[in-house]
PDB file of C-alpha atoms in Angstrom:
ATOM      1  CA  UNK A   1     -16.064  36.168   3.290  1.00 63.00           C
ATOM      2  CA  UNK A   2     -16.575  34.885   6.830  1.00 63.00           C
ATOM      3  CA  UNK A   3     -20.069  35.558   8.163  1.00 64.00           C
ATOM      4  CA  UNK A   4     -19.997  35.971  11.951  1.00 60.00           C
ATOM      5  CA  UNK A   5     -23.782  35.836  12.134  1.00 63.00           C
ATOM      6  CA  UNK A   6     -24.072  32.502  10.325  1.00 59.00           C
ATOM      7  CA  UNK A   7     -20.714  31.272  11.672  1.00 60.00           C
ATOM      8  CA  UNK A   8     -19.885  30.086   8.169  1.00 66.00           C
ATOM      9  CA  UNK A   9     -18.112  31.173   5.009  1.00 71.00           C
ATOM     10  CA  UNK A  10     -20.330  33.328   2.802  1.00 73.00           C
ATOM     11  CA  UNK A  11     -19.152  31.836  -0.481  1.00 76.00           C
ATOM     12  CA  UNK A  12     -21.123  31.056  -3.627  1.00 77.00           C
ATOM     13  CA  UNK A  13     -19.925  28.589  -6.284  1.00 77.00           C
ATOM     14  CA  UNK A  14     -20.024  29.790  -9.883  1.00 76.00           C
ATOM     15  CA  UNK A  15     -22.524  27.086 -10.823  1.00 79.00           C
ATOM     16  CA  UNK A  16     -25.168  25.045  -9.032  1.00 81.00           C
ATOM     17  CA  UNK A  17     -23.615  22.151  -7.139  1.00 77.00           C
ATOM     18  CA  UNK A  18     -24.540  18.575  -7.917  1.00 73.00           C
ATOM     19  CA  UNK A  19     -25.905  16.494  -5.041  1.00 69.00           C
ATOM     20  CA  UNK A  20     -22.660  14.589  -4.494  1.00 68.00           C
ATOM     21  CA  UNK A  21     -20.666  17.842  -4.494  1.00 73.00           C
ATOM     22  CA  UNK A  22     -22.415  19.377  -1.477  1.00 74.00           C
ATOM     23  CA  UNK A  23     -20.409  17.354   1.117  1.00 70.00           C
ATOM     24  CA  UNK A  24     -17.186  18.240  -0.736  1.00 74.00           C
ATOM     25  CA  UNK A  25     -18.147  21.929  -0.752  1.00 74.00           C
ATOM     26  CA  UNK A  26     -18.819  21.767   2.982  1.00 74.00           C
ATOM     27  CA  UNK A  27     -15.462  20.055   3.605  1.00 72.00           C
ATOM     28  CA  UNK A  28     -13.677  22.655   1.489  1.00 73.00           C
ATOM     29  CA  UNK A  29     -15.197  25.505   3.520  1.00 71.00           C
ATOM     30  CA  UNK A  30     -14.400  23.742   6.785  1.00 70.00           C
ATOM     31  CA  UNK A  31     -10.777  23.323   5.703  1.00 68.00           C
ATOM     32  CA  UNK A  32     -10.409  27.117   5.627  1.00 67.00           C
ATOM     33  CA  UNK A  33      -9.336  28.862   8.788  1.00 60.00           C
ATOM     34  CA  UNK A  34     -12.186  30.882  10.279  1.00 54.00           C
ATOM     35  CA  UNK A  35     -11.690  34.477  11.378  1.00 53.00           C
ATOM     36  CA  UNK A  36     -13.759  35.957  14.185  1.00 52.00           C
ATOM     37  CA  UNK A  37     -14.069  39.747  14.146  1.00 54.00           C
ATOM     38  CA  UNK A  38     -16.333  41.768  16.386  1.00 56.00           C
ATOM     39  CA  UNK A  39     -16.164  45.013  14.410  1.00 60.00           C
ATOM     40  CA  UNK A  40     -15.544  46.086  10.841  1.00 62.00           C
ATOM     41  CA  UNK A  41     -16.152  44.501   7.465  1.00 67.00           C
ATOM     42  CA  UNK A  42     -14.169  41.671   5.935  1.00 65.00           C
ATOM     43  CA  UNK A  43     -12.042  42.408   2.890  1.00 71.00           C
ATOM     44  CA  UNK A  44     -10.107  39.963   0.698  1.00 74.00           C
ATOM     45  CA  UNK A  45      -6.325  39.850   1.055  1.00 75.00           C
ATOM     46  CA  UNK A  46      -3.961  37.818  -1.170  1.00 79.00           C
ATOM     47  CA  UNK A  47      -0.881  37.177   0.974  1.00 76.00           C
ATOM     48  CA  UNK A  48       1.335  36.052  -1.915  1.00 76.00           C
ATOM     49  CA  UNK A  49       1.398  39.607  -3.279  1.00 78.00           C
ATOM     50  CA  UNK A  50       2.711  42.623  -1.370  1.00 78.00           C
ATOM     51  CA  UNK A  51      -0.240  44.725  -2.568  1.00 82.00           C
ATOM     52  CA  UNK A  52      -2.756  42.135  -1.382  1.00 79.00           C
ATOM     53  CA  UNK A  53      -4.147  41.538  -4.880  1.00 82.00           C
ATOM     54  CA  UNK A  54      -4.411  38.157  -6.593  1.00 79.00           C
ATOM     55  CA  UNK A  55      -2.439  37.539  -9.773  1.00 84.00           C
ATOM     56  CA  UNK A  56      -1.700  34.346 -11.685  1.00 81.00           C
ATOM     57  CA  UNK A  57       1.968  35.355 -11.726  1.00 82.00           C
ATOM     58  CA  UNK A  58       2.123  35.317  -7.909  1.00 77.00           C
ATOM     59  CA  UNK A  59       0.757  31.759  -7.825  1.00 73.00           C
ATOM     60  CA  UNK A  60       3.187  30.593 -10.516  1.00 73.00           C
ATOM     61  CA  UNK A  61       6.119  32.198  -8.717  1.00 76.00           C
ATOM     62  CA  UNK A  62       5.182  30.535  -5.422  1.00 70.00           C
ATOM     63  CA  UNK A  63       4.753  27.091  -6.974  1.00 67.00           C
ATOM     64  CA  UNK A  64       8.157  27.376  -8.658  1.00 65.00           C
ATOM     65  CA  UNK A  65       9.903  27.900  -5.312  1.00 65.00           C
ATOM     66  CA  UNK A  66      10.611  24.441  -3.765  1.00 54.00           C
ATOM     67  CA  UNK A  67      11.292  25.919  -0.337  1.00 47.00           C
ATOM     68  CA  UNK A  68       7.685  27.093  -0.153  1.00 42.00           C
ATOM     69  CA  UNK A  69       6.106  23.718  -0.859  1.00 47.00           C
ATOM     70  CA  UNK A  70       3.228  23.095   1.530  1.00 47.00           C
ATOM     71  CA  UNK A  71       4.153  19.454   2.058  1.00 54.00           C
ATOM     72  CA  UNK A  72       7.471  17.675   2.344  1.00 50.00           C
ATOM     73  CA  UNK A  73       6.645  14.914  -0.099  1.00 47.00           C
ATOM     74  CA  UNK A  74       8.962  12.015  -0.815  1.00 50.00           C
ATOM     75  CA  UNK A  75       8.465  12.723  -4.509  1.00 50.00           C
ATOM     76  CA  UNK A  76       7.658  15.857  -6.492  1.00 59.00           C
ATOM     77  CA  UNK A  77       5.272  13.720  -8.534  1.00 69.00           C
ATOM     78  CA  UNK A  78       2.940  12.943  -5.639  1.00 77.00           C
ATOM     79  CA  UNK A  79      -0.020  14.924  -6.947  1.00 79.00           C
ATOM     80  CA  UNK A  80       0.717  13.934 -10.531  1.00 82.00           C
ATOM     81  CA  UNK A  81       0.527  10.257  -9.571  1.00 87.00           C
ATOM     82  CA  UNK A  82      -2.655  10.858  -7.571  1.00 90.00           C
ATOM     83  CA  UNK A  83      -4.473  12.440 -10.512  1.00 88.00           C
ATOM     84  CA  UNK A  84      -3.425   9.595 -12.807  1.00 89.00           C
ATOM     85  CA  UNK A  85      -5.274   7.026 -10.702  1.00 94.00           C
ATOM     86  CA  UNK A  86      -8.617   5.527 -11.706  1.00 94.00           C
ATOM     87  CA  UNK A  87     -10.510   6.507  -8.555  1.00 96.00           C
ATOM     88  CA  UNK A  88     -13.353   9.111  -8.714  1.00 96.00           C
ATOM     89  CA  UNK A  89     -12.528  12.800  -8.320  1.00 94.00           C
ATOM     90  CA  UNK A  90     -14.416  13.043  -5.021  1.00 95.00           C
ATOM     91  CA  UNK A  91     -12.141  10.307  -3.636  1.00 96.00           C
ATOM     92  CA  UNK A  92      -9.071  12.052  -5.020  1.00 94.00           C
ATOM     93  CA  UNK A  93     -10.226  15.155  -3.143  1.00 93.00           C
ATOM     94  CA  UNK A  94     -10.645  13.030  -0.009  1.00 96.00           C
ATOM     95  CA  UNK A  95      -7.057  11.739  -0.321  1.00 95.00           C
ATOM     96  CA  UNK A  96      -5.999  15.362  -0.806  1.00 90.00           C
ATOM     97  CA  UNK A  97      -7.652  16.362   2.487  1.00 91.00           C
ATOM     98  CA  UNK A  98      -5.773  13.544   4.227  1.00 93.00           C
ATOM     99  CA  UNK A  99      -2.501  14.751   2.722  1.00 90.00           C
ATOM    100  CA  UNK A 100      -3.176  18.191   4.161  1.00 85.00           C
ATOM    101  CA  UNK A 101      -4.467  16.899   7.522  1.00 85.00           C
ATOM    102  CA  UNK A 102      -7.760  18.696   6.909  1.00 85.00           C
ATOM    103  CA  UNK A 103     -10.354  15.914   6.923  1.00 88.00           C
ATOM    104  CA  UNK A 104     -13.158  16.856   9.312  1.00 83.00           C
ATOM    105  CA  UNK A 105     -12.759  14.534  12.263  1.00 82.00           C
ATOM    106  CA  UNK A 106     -14.153  15.567  15.657  1.00 76.00           C
ATOM    107  CA  UNK A 107     -10.714  16.823  16.709  1.00 71.00           C
ATOM    108  CA  UNK A 108     -10.465  19.041  13.633  1.00 68.00           C
ATOM    109  CA  UNK A 109     -13.963  20.467  14.059  1.00 68.00           C
ATOM    110  CA  UNK A 110     -13.297  21.284  17.718  1.00 66.00           C
ATOM    111  CA  UNK A 111     -10.264  23.337  16.688  1.00 63.00           C
ATOM    112  CA  UNK A 112     -12.195  25.338  14.098  1.00 60.00           C
ATOM    113  CA  UNK A 113     -15.582  25.750  15.734  1.00 60.00           C
ATOM    114  CA  UNK A 114     -15.229  24.832  19.416  1.00 54.00           C
ATOM    115  CA  UNK A 115     -18.612  26.295  20.339  1.00 55.00           C
ATOM    116  CA  UNK A 116     -20.514  24.463  17.635  1.00 50.00           C
ATOM    117  CA  UNK A 117     -18.829  21.086  17.706  1.00 49.00           C
ATOM    118  CA  UNK A 118     -21.124  18.196  18.589  1.00 51.00           C
ATOM    119  CA  UNK A 119     -20.519  16.078  21.668  1.00 52.00           C
ATOM    120  CA  UNK A 120     -19.275  13.561  22.520  1.00 57.00           C
ATOM    121  CA  UNK A 121     -16.062  13.683  20.497  1.00 73.00           C
ATOM    122  CA  UNK A 122     -15.308   9.979  20.830  1.00 83.00           C
ATOM    123  CA  UNK A 123     -14.704   7.621  17.925  1.00 92.00           C
ATOM    124  CA  UNK A 124     -18.046   6.188  16.794  1.00 93.00           C
ATOM    125  CA  UNK A 125     -16.243   3.173  15.364  1.00 95.00           C
ATOM    126  CA  UNK A 126     -14.829   1.775  18.626  1.00 94.00           C
ATOM    127  CA  UNK A 127     -16.500   4.084  21.203  1.00 91.00           C
ATOM    128  CA  UNK A 128     -13.342   3.991  23.313  1.00 89.00           C
ATOM    129  CA  UNK A 129     -11.111   6.904  22.338  1.00 88.00           C
ATOM    130  CA  UNK A 130     -11.428  10.483  21.131  1.00 86.00           C
ATOM    131  CA  UNK A 131     -11.669  10.772  17.368  1.00 89.00           C
ATOM    132  CA  UNK A 132      -8.710  12.255  15.545  1.00 89.00           C
ATOM    133  CA  UNK A 133      -7.218  11.422  12.157  1.00 92.00           C
ATOM    134  CA  UNK A 134      -4.563   9.040  13.426  1.00 92.00           C
ATOM    135  CA  UNK A 135      -6.969   7.151  15.662  1.00 94.00           C
ATOM    136  CA  UNK A 136      -9.819   6.883  13.142  1.00 96.00           C
ATOM    137  CA  UNK A 137      -7.728   5.718  10.188  1.00 96.00           C
ATOM    138  CA  UNK A 138      -4.772   3.964  11.853  1.00 95.00           C
ATOM    139  CA  UNK A 139      -5.161   3.068  15.534  1.00 94.00           C
ATOM    140  CA  UNK A 140      -8.876   2.312  15.892  1.00 96.00           C
ATOM    141  CA  UNK A 141      -9.417  -1.455  16.382  1.00 96.00           C
ATOM    142  CA  UNK A 142     -11.679  -1.519  13.320  1.00 97.00           C
ATOM    143  CA  UNK A 143      -9.056   0.250  11.191  1.00 97.00           C
ATOM    144  CA  UNK A 144      -6.375  -2.114  12.482  1.00 96.00           C
ATOM    145  CA  UNK A 145      -8.496  -5.118  11.490  1.00 97.00           C
ATOM    146  CA  UNK A 146      -8.883  -3.694   7.990  1.00 97.00           C
ATOM    147  CA  UNK A 147      -5.147  -3.049   7.578  1.00 96.00           C
ATOM    148  CA  UNK A 148      -4.393  -6.587   8.781  1.00 96.00           C
ATOM    149  CA  UNK A 149      -6.821  -7.964   6.194  1.00 96.00           C
ATOM    150  CA  UNK A 150      -5.147  -5.991   3.413  1.00 96.00           C
ATOM    151  CA  UNK A 151      -1.679  -7.001   4.586  1.00 94.00           C
ATOM    152  CA  UNK A 152      -2.664 -10.664   4.651  1.00 94.00           C
ATOM    153  CA  UNK A 153      -4.707 -10.611   1.441  1.00 94.00           C
ATOM    154  CA  UNK A 154      -2.230  -8.675  -0.705  1.00 94.00           C
ATOM    155  CA  UNK A 155       1.012  -9.670   1.053  1.00 91.00           C
ATOM    156  CA  UNK A 156       1.559  -5.957   1.612  1.00 88.00           C
ATOM    157  CA  UNK A 157       3.692  -4.712   4.483  1.00 82.00           C
ATOM    158  CA  UNK A 158       2.899  -0.995   4.641  1.00 86.00           C
ATOM    159  CA  UNK A 159       3.398   0.367   8.155  1.00 85.00           C
ATOM    160  CA  UNK A 160       2.496   4.044   8.512  1.00 88.00           C
ATOM    161  CA  UNK A 161       2.040   6.158  11.625  1.00 88.00           C
ATOM    162  CA  UNK A 162      -0.569   8.517  10.168  1.00 91.00           C
ATOM    163  CA  UNK A 163      -3.076   8.674   7.284  1.00 94.00           C
ATOM    164  CA  UNK A 164      -0.977  11.460   5.764  1.00 92.00           C
ATOM    165  CA  UNK A 165       2.099   9.229   5.716  1.00 92.00           C
ATOM    166  CA  UNK A 166       0.021   6.398   4.252  1.00 95.00           C
ATOM    167  CA  UNK A 167      -1.311   8.638   1.470  1.00 94.00           C
ATOM    168  CA  UNK A 168       2.192   9.864   0.614  1.00 91.00           C
ATOM    169  CA  UNK A 169       3.316   6.229   0.366  1.00 92.00           C
ATOM    170  CA  UNK A 170       0.301   5.348  -1.785  1.00 94.00           C
ATOM    171  CA  UNK A 171       0.964   8.253  -4.151  1.00 92.00           C
ATOM    172  CA  UNK A 172       4.530   7.055  -4.667  1.00 90.00           C
ATOM    173  CA  UNK A 173       3.192   3.930  -6.400  1.00 92.00           C
ATOM    174  CA  UNK A 174       3.214   4.765 -10.102  1.00 90.00           C
ATOM    175  CA  UNK A 175       0.188   3.357 -11.894  1.00 92.00           C
ATOM    176  CA  UNK A 176       2.267   1.453 -14.456  1.00 93.00           C
ATOM    177  CA  UNK A 177       1.914  -2.076 -13.095  1.00 95.00           C
ATOM    178  CA  UNK A 178      -1.117  -4.146 -12.160  1.00 96.00           C
ATOM    179  CA  UNK A 179       0.287  -4.671  -8.671  1.00 95.00           C
ATOM    180  CA  UNK A 180       0.588  -0.932  -7.986  1.00 95.00           C
ATOM    181  CA  UNK A 181      -2.904  -0.231  -9.329  1.00 97.00           C
ATOM    182  CA  UNK A 182      -4.372  -2.944  -7.081  1.00 97.00           C
ATOM    183  CA  UNK A 183      -2.408  -1.753  -4.046  1.00 97.00           C
ATOM    184  CA  UNK A 184      -3.342   1.905  -4.468  1.00 97.00           C
ATOM    185  CA  UNK A 185      -7.015   1.239  -5.151  1.00 98.00           C
ATOM    186  CA  UNK A 186      -7.357  -1.177  -2.237  1.00 98.00           C
ATOM    187  CA  UNK A 187      -5.748   1.192   0.271  1.00 98.00           C
ATOM    188  CA  UNK A 188      -7.729   4.145  -1.126  1.00 98.00           C
ATOM    189  CA  UNK A 189     -10.927   2.099  -0.924  1.00 98.00           C
ATOM    190  CA  UNK A 190     -10.128   1.199   2.689  1.00 98.00           C
ATOM    191  CA  UNK A 191      -9.624   4.838   3.696  1.00 98.00           C
ATOM    192  CA  UNK A 192     -12.794   5.872   1.851  1.00 98.00           C
ATOM    193  CA  UNK A 193     -14.898   3.071   3.353  1.00 98.00           C
ATOM    194  CA  UNK A 194     -13.672   3.844   6.873  1.00 98.00           C
ATOM    195  CA  UNK A 195     -14.805   7.428   6.323  1.00 97.00           C
ATOM    196  CA  UNK A 196     -18.161   6.337   4.848  1.00 97.00           C
ATOM    197  CA  UNK A 197     -18.763   3.957   7.745  1.00 98.00           C
ATOM    198  CA  UNK A 198     -17.893   6.666  10.261  1.00 95.00           C
ATOM    199  CA  UNK A 199     -20.385   9.054   8.643  1.00 94.00           C
ATOM    200  CA  UNK A 200     -23.091   6.377   8.374  1.00 96.00           C
ATOM    201  CA  UNK A 201     -22.825   5.698  12.098  1.00 94.00           C
ATOM    202  CA  UNK A 202     -22.986   9.388  12.993  1.00 90.00           C
ATOM    203  CA  UNK A 203     -25.665  10.613  10.594  1.00 90.00           C
ATOM    204  CA  UNK A 204     -27.734   7.498   9.837  1.00 93.00           C
ATOM    205  CA  UNK A 205     -27.301   5.398  12.970  1.00 93.00           C
ATOM    206  CA  UNK A 206     -26.311   2.388  10.861  1.00 94.00           C
ATOM    207  CA  UNK A 207     -23.386   0.073  11.570  1.00 96.00           C
ATOM    208  CA  UNK A 208     -21.614  -2.593   9.543  1.00 97.00           C
ATOM    209  CA  UNK A 209     -19.361  -5.347  10.817  1.00 98.00           C
ATOM    210  CA  UNK A 210     -15.669  -5.387   9.959  1.00 98.00           C
ATOM    211  CA  UNK A 211     -16.361  -8.305   7.604  1.00 98.00           C
ATOM    212  CA  UNK A 212     -19.022  -6.286   5.768  1.00 98.00           C
ATOM    213  CA  UNK A 213     -16.721  -3.267   5.497  1.00 98.00           C
ATOM    214  CA  UNK A 214     -13.977  -5.505   4.124  1.00 98.00           C
ATOM    215  CA  UNK A 215     -16.334  -6.845   1.432  1.00 98.00           C
ATOM    216  CA  UNK A 216     -17.258  -3.263   0.491  1.00 98.00           C
ATOM    217  CA  UNK A 217     -13.565  -2.381   0.270  1.00 98.00           C
ATOM    218  CA  UNK A 218     -12.864  -5.246  -2.123  1.00 98.00           C
ATOM    219  CA  UNK A 219     -15.920  -4.483  -4.258  1.00 98.00           C
ATOM    220  CA  UNK A 220     -15.015  -0.807  -4.624  1.00 98.00           C
ATOM    221  CA  UNK A 221     -11.344  -1.591  -5.259  1.00 98.00           C
ATOM    222  CA  UNK A 222     -12.453  -3.993  -7.993  1.00 97.00           C
ATOM    223  CA  UNK A 223     -14.690  -1.352  -9.573  1.00 98.00           C
ATOM    224  CA  UNK A 224     -11.987   1.324  -9.559  1.00 98.00           C
ATOM    225  CA  UNK A 225      -9.367  -1.101 -10.851  1.00 97.00           C
ATOM    226  CA  UNK A 226     -11.589  -2.179 -13.765  1.00 97.00           C
ATOM    227  CA  UNK A 227     -11.429   1.422 -15.025  1.00 96.00           C
ATOM    228  CA  UNK A 228      -7.650   1.216 -15.443  1.00 95.00           C
ATOM    229  CA  UNK A 229      -6.370   0.537 -18.955  1.00 95.00           C
ATOM    230  CA  UNK A 230      -4.231  -2.260 -17.501  1.00 96.00           C
ATOM    231  CA  UNK A 231      -7.412  -4.135 -16.552  1.00 96.00           C
ATOM    232  CA  UNK A 232      -9.526  -3.468 -19.645  1.00 93.00           C
ATOM    233  CA  UNK A 233     -10.080  -7.211 -20.134  1.00 94.00           C
ATOM    234  CA  UNK A 234     -11.267  -7.866 -16.584  1.00 95.00           C
ATOM    235  CA  UNK A 235     -14.669  -7.499 -14.946  1.00 96.00           C
ATOM    236  CA  UNK A 236     -14.927  -5.539 -11.693  1.00 96.00           C
ATOM    237  CA  UNK A 237     -16.470  -8.491  -9.840  1.00 96.00           C
ATOM    238  CA  UNK A 238     -13.694 -10.808 -11.004  1.00 95.00           C
ATOM    239  CA  UNK A 239     -11.014  -8.367  -9.852  1.00 96.00           C
ATOM    240  CA  UNK A 240     -12.693  -7.921  -6.466  1.00 96.00           C
ATOM    241  CA  UNK A 241     -12.740 -11.672  -5.875  1.00 94.00           C
ATOM    242  CA  UNK A 242      -9.120 -12.115  -6.961  1.00 93.00           C
ATOM    243  CA  UNK A 243      -7.251  -9.044  -5.729  1.00 93.00           C
ATOM    244  CA  UNK A 244      -4.413 -11.194  -4.432  1.00 92.00           C
ATOM    245  CA  UNK A 245      -3.885 -12.730  -7.877  1.00 90.00           C
ATOM    246  CA  UNK A 246      -2.372  -9.464  -9.114  1.00 83.00           C
ATOM    247  CA  UNK A 247      -0.334  -8.476  -6.046  1.00 72.00           C
TER     248      UNK A 247
END
């Protein structure tokens, strides 16, 4: 339930969260729409059932109706392809938040909690523009430098107007060839490292150069790729140094 006193969701996971799960739990709560009520008590309401009660059948019925899909994906196998990748589950969840436009940029936080959002709302990467999803991951000069490096290094010509569009494109690459595995993992690593760098600058006051971020992207892409069955005979460090050899 929403707690107006704490200005937060009063939810308790069924088990104790691991350390790395706390940020994901916070993001999940922030992705929910907050309700502000001055009087009365909150009560749960399941909108997929006319009686307001949750049933598995109501979920199954909704998922089986194409016209009620939450996203207009290019392929019905988008999520299936995403879960078949070799990246960690927390990064899969991150890609999922990008697909649903719910990653917690300054713009998103201002919409949900305008009174509690920190100021200024500018992009900590370039310190020139307000931070929203499209700017942070696509239009920011640092992001642009990273995408140019990937395009040049992997001979990849992926031009997307938003992180959501980029993630949909990435999830269309079936993980059946070495090239597709390398492409997906490198782009996923880039998105993840941009987000990590953004958070490091905000919460830790630490900054890396574009060159350092690019090295981190390659290293992480190499690590994730080494977990794929297609690369069982390769070391992560070797893959990271030779990403273009497989593209």
